[in-house]
PDB file of N, CA and C and ligand atoms in Angstrom:
ATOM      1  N   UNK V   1      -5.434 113.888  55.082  1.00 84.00           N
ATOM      2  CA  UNK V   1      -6.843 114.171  55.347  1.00 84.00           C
ATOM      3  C   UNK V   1      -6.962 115.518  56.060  1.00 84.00           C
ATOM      4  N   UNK V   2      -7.994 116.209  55.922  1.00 93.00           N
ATOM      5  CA  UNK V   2      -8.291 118.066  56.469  1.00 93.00           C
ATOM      6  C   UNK V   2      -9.230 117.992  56.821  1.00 93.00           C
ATOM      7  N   UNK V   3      -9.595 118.892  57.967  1.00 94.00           N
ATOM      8  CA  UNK V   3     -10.634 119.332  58.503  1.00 94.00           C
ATOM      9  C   UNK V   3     -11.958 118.977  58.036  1.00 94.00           C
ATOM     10  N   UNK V   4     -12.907 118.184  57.895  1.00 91.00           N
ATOM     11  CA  UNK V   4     -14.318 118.838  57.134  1.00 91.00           C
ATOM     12  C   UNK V   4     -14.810 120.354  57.384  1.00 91.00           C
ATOM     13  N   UNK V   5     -14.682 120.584  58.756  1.00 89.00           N
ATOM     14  CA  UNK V   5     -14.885 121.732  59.423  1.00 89.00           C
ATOM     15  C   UNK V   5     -14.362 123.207  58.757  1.00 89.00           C
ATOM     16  N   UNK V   6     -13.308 122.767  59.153  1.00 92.00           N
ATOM     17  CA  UNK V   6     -12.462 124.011  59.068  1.00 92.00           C
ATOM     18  C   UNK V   6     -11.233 123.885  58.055  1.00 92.00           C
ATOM     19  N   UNK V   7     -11.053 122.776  57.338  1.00 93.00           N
ATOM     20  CA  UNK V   7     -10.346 122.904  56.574  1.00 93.00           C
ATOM     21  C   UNK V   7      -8.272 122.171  56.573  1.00 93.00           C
ATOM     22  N   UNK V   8      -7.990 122.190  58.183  1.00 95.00           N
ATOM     23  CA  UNK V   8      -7.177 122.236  58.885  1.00 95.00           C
ATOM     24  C   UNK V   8      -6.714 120.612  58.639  1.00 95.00           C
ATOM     25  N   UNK V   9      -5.223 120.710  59.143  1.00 96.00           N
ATOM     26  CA  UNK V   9      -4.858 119.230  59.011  1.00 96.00           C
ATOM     27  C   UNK V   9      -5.637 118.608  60.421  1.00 96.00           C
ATOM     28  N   UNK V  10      -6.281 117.192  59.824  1.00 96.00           N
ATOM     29  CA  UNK V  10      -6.310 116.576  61.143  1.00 96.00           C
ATOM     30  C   UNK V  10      -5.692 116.291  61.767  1.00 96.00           C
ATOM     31  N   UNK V  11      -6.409 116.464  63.284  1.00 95.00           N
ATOM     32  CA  UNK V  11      -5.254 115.607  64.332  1.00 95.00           C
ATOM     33  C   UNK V  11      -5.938 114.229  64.850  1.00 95.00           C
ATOM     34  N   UNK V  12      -5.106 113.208  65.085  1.00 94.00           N
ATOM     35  CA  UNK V  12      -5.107 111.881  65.483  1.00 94.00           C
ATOM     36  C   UNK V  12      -6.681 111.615  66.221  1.00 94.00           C
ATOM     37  N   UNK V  13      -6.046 112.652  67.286  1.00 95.00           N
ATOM     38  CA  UNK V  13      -7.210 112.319  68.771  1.00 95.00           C
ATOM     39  C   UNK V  13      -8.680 112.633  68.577  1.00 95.00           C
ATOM     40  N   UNK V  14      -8.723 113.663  67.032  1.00 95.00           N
ATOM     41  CA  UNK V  14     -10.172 114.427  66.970  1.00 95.00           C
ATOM     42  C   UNK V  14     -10.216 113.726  65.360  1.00 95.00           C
ATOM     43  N   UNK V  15      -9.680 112.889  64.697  1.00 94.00           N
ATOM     44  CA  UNK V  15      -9.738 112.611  63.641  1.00 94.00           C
ATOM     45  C   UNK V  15     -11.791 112.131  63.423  1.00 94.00           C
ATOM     46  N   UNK V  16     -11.979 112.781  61.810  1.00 95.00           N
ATOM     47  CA  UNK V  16     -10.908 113.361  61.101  1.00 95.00           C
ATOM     48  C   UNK V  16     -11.337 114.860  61.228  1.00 95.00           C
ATOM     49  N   UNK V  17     -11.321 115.374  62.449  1.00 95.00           N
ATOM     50  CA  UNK V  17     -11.381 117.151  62.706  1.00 95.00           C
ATOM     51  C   UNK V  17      -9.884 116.928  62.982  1.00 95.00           C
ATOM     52  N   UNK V  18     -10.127 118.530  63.116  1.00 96.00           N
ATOM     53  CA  UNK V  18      -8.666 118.698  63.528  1.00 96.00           C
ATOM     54  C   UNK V  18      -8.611 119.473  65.152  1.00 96.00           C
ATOM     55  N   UNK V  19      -9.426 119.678  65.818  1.00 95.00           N
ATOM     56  CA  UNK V  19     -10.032 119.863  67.222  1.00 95.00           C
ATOM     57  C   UNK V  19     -10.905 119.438  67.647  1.00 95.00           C
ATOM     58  N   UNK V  20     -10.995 119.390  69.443  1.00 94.00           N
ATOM     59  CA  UNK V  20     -12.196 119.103  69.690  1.00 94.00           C
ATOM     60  C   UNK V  20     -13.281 120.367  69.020  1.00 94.00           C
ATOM     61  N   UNK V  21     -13.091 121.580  69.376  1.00 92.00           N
ATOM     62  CA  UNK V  21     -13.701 122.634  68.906  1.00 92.00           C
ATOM     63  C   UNK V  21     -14.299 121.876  67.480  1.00 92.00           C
ATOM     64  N   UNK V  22     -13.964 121.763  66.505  1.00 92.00           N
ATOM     65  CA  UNK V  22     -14.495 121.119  65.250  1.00 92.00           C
ATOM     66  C   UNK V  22     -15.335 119.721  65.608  1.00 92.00           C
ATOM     67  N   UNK V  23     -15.058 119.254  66.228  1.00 93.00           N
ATOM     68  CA  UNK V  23     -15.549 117.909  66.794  1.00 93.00           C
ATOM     69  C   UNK V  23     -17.283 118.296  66.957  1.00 93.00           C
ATOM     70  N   UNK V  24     -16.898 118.974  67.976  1.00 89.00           N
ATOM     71  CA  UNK V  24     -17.912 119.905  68.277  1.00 89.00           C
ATOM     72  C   UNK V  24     -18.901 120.581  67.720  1.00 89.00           C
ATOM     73  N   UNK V  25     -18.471 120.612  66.527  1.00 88.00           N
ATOM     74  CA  UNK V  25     -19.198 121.923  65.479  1.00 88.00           C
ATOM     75  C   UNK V  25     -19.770 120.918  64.497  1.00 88.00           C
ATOM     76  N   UNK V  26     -18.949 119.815  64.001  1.00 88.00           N
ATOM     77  CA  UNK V  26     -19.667 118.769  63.638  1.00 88.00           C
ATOM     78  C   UNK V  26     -21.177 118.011  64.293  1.00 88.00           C
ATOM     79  N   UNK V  27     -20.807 118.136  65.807  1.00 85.00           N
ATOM     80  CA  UNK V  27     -21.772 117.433  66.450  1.00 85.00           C
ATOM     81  C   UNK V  27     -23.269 118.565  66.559  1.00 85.00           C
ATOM     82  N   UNK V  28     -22.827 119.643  66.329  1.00 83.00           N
ATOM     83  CA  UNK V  28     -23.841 120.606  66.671  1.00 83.00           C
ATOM     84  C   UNK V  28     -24.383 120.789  65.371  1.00 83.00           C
ATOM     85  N   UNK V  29     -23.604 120.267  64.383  1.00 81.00           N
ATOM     86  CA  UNK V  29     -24.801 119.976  62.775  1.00 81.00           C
ATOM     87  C   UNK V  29     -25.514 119.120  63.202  1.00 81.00           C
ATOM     88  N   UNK V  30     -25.004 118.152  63.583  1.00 80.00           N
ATOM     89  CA  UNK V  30     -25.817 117.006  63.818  1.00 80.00           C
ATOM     90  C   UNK V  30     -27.180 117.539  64.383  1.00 80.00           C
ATOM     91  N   UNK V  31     -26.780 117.894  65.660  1.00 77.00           N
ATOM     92  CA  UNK V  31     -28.110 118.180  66.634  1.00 77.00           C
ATOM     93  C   UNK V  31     -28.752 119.350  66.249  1.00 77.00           C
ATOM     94  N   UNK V  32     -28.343 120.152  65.430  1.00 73.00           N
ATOM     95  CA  UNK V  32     -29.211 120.986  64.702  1.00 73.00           C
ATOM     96  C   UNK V  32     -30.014 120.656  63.406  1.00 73.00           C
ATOM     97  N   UNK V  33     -29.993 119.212  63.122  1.00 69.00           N
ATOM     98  CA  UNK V  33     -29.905 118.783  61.878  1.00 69.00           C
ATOM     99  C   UNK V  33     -31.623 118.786  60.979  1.00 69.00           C
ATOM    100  N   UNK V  34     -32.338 119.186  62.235  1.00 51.00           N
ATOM    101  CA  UNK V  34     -33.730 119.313  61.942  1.00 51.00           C
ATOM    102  C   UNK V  34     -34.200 120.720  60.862  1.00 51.00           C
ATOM    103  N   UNK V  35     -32.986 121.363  60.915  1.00 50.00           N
ATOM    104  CA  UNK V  35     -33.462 122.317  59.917  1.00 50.00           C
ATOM    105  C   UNK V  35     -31.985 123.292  59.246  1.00 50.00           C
ATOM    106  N   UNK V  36     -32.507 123.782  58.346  1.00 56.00           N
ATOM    107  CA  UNK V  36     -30.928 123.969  57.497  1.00 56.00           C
ATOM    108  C   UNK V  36     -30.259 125.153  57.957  1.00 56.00           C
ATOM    109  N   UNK V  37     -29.008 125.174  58.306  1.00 53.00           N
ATOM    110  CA  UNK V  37     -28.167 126.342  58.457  1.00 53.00           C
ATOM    111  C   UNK V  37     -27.907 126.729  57.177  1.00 53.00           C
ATOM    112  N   UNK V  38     -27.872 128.048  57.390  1.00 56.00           N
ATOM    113  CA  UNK V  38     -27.788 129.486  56.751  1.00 56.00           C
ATOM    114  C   UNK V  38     -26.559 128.844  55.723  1.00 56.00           C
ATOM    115  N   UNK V  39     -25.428 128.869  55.508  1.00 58.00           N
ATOM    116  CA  UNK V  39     -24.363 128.397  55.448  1.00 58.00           C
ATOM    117  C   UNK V  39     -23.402 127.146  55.787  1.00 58.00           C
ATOM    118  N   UNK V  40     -22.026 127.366  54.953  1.00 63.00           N
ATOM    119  CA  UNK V  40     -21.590 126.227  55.781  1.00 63.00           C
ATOM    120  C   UNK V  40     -20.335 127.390  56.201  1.00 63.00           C
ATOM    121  N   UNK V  41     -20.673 128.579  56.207  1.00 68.00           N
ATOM    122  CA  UNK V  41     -19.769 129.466  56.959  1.00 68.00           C
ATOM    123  C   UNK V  41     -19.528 129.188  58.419  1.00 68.00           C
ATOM    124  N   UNK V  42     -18.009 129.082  58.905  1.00 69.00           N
ATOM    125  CA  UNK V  42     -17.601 128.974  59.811  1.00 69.00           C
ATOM    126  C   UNK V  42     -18.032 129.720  61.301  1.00 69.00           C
ATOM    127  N   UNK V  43     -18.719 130.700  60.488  1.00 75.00           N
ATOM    128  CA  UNK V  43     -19.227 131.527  61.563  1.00 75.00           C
ATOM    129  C   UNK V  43     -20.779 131.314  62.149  1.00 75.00           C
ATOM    130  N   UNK V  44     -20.997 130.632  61.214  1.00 76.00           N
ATOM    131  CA  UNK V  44     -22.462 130.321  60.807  1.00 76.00           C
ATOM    132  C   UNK V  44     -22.364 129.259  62.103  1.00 76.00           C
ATOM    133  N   UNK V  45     -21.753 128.114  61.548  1.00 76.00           N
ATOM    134  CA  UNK V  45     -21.447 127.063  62.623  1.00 76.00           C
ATOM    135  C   UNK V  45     -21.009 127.167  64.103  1.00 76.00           C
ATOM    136  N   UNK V  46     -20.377 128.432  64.174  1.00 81.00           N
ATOM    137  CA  UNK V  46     -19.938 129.035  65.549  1.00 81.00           C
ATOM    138  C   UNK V  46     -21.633 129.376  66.210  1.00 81.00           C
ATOM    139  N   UNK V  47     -22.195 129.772  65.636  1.00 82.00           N
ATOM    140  CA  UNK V  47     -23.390 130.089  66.496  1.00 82.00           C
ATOM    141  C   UNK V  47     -24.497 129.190  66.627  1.00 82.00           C
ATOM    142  N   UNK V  48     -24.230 127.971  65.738  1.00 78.00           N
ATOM    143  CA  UNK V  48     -24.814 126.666  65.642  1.00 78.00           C
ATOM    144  C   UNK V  48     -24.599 126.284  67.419  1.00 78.00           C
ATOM    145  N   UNK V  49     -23.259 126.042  67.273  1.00 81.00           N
ATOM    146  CA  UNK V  49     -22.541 125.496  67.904  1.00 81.00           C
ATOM    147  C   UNK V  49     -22.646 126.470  69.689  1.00 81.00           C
ATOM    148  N   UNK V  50     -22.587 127.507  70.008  1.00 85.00           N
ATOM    149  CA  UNK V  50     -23.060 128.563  70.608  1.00 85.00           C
ATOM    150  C   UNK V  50     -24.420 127.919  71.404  1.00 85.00           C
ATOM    151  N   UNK V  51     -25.850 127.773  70.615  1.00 83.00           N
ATOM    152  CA  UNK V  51     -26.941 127.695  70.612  1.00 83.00           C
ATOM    153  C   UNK V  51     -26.601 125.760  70.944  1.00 83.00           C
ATOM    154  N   UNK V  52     -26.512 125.494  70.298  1.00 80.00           N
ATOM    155  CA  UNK V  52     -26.005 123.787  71.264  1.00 80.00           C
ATOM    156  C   UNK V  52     -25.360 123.521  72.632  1.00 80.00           C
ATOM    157  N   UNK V  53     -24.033 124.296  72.618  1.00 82.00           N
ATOM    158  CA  UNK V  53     -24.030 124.443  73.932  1.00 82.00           C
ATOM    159  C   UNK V  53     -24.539 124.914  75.095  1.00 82.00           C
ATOM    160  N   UNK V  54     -25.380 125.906  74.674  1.00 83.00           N
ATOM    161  CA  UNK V  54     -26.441 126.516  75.783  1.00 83.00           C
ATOM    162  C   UNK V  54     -27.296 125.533  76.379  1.00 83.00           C
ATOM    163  N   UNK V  55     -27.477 125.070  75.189  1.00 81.00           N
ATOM    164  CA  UNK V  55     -28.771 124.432  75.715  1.00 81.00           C
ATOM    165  C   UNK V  55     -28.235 122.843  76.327  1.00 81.00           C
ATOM    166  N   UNK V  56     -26.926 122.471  76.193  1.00 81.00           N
ATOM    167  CA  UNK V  56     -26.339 121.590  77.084  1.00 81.00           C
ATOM    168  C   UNK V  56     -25.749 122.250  78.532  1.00 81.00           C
ATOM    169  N   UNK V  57     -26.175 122.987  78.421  1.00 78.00           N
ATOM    170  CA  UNK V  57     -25.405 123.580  79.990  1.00 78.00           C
ATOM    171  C   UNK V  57     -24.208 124.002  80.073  1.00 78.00           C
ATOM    172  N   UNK V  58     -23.085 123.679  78.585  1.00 62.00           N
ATOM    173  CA  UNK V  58     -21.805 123.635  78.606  1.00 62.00           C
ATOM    174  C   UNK V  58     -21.331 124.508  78.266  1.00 62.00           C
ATOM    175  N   UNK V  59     -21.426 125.504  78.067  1.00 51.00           N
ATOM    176  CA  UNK V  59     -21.181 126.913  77.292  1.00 51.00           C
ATOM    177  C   UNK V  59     -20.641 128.242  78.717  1.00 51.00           C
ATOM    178  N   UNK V  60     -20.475 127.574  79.903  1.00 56.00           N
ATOM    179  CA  UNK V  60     -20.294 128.340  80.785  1.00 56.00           C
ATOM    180  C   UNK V  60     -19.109 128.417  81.041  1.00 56.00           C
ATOM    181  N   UNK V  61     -17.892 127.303  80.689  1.00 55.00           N
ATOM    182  CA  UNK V  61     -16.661 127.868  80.636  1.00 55.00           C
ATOM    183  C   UNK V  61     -16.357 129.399  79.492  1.00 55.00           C
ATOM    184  N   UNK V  62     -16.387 128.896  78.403  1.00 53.00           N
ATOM    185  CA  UNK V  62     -16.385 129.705  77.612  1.00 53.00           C
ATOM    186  C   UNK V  62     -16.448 131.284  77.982  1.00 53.00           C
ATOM    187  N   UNK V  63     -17.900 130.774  78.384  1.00 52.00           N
ATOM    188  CA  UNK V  63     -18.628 133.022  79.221  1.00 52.00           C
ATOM    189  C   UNK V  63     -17.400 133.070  79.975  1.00 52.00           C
ATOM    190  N   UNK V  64     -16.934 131.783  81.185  1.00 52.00           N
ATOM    191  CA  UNK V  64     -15.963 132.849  82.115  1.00 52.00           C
ATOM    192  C   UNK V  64     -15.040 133.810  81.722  1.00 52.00           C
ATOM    193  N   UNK V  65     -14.571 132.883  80.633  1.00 53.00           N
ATOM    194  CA  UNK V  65     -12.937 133.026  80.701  1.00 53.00           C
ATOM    195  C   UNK V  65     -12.975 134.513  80.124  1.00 53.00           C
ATOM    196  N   UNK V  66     -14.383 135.151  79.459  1.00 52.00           N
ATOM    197  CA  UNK V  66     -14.465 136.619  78.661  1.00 52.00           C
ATOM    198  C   UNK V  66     -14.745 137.297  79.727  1.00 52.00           C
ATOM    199  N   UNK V  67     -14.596 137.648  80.978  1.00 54.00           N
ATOM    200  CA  UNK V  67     -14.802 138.515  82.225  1.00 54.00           C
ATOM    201  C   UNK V  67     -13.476 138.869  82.133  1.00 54.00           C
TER     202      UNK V  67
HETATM  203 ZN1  LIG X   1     -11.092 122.050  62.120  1.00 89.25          ZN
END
């Protein structure tokens, strides 16, 4: 079984993603699900996913670690 996401072998713990990161990107279709993304480009989903975490508050590790 592979990625839906990204393509990647799954792993066990994030099945059937193969990261949390994908986990993630899945869940942020979800919660974006009110209207259609552009793509199912990976990059596309990165900013899905971007714009979900903001608006969960959770996106602030991420900013640090780019200082
Ligand atoms: Zn993946």
């Amino acid at each position: 079984m592979s990625c839906p996401i990204c393509d990647a072998e799954s792993q066990k713990a994030y099945r059937p993603f193969c990261s949390k990161r994908c986990a993630d990107l899945d869940l942020a279709k979800w919660l974006n699900g009110s209207y259609t993304l552009p793509s199912q480009d990976p990059e596309d989903l990165e900013k899905a996913l971007e714009a979900t975490e903001e608006a969960l508050g959770q996106g602030k590790n991420t900013q640090t670690l780019k200082h």
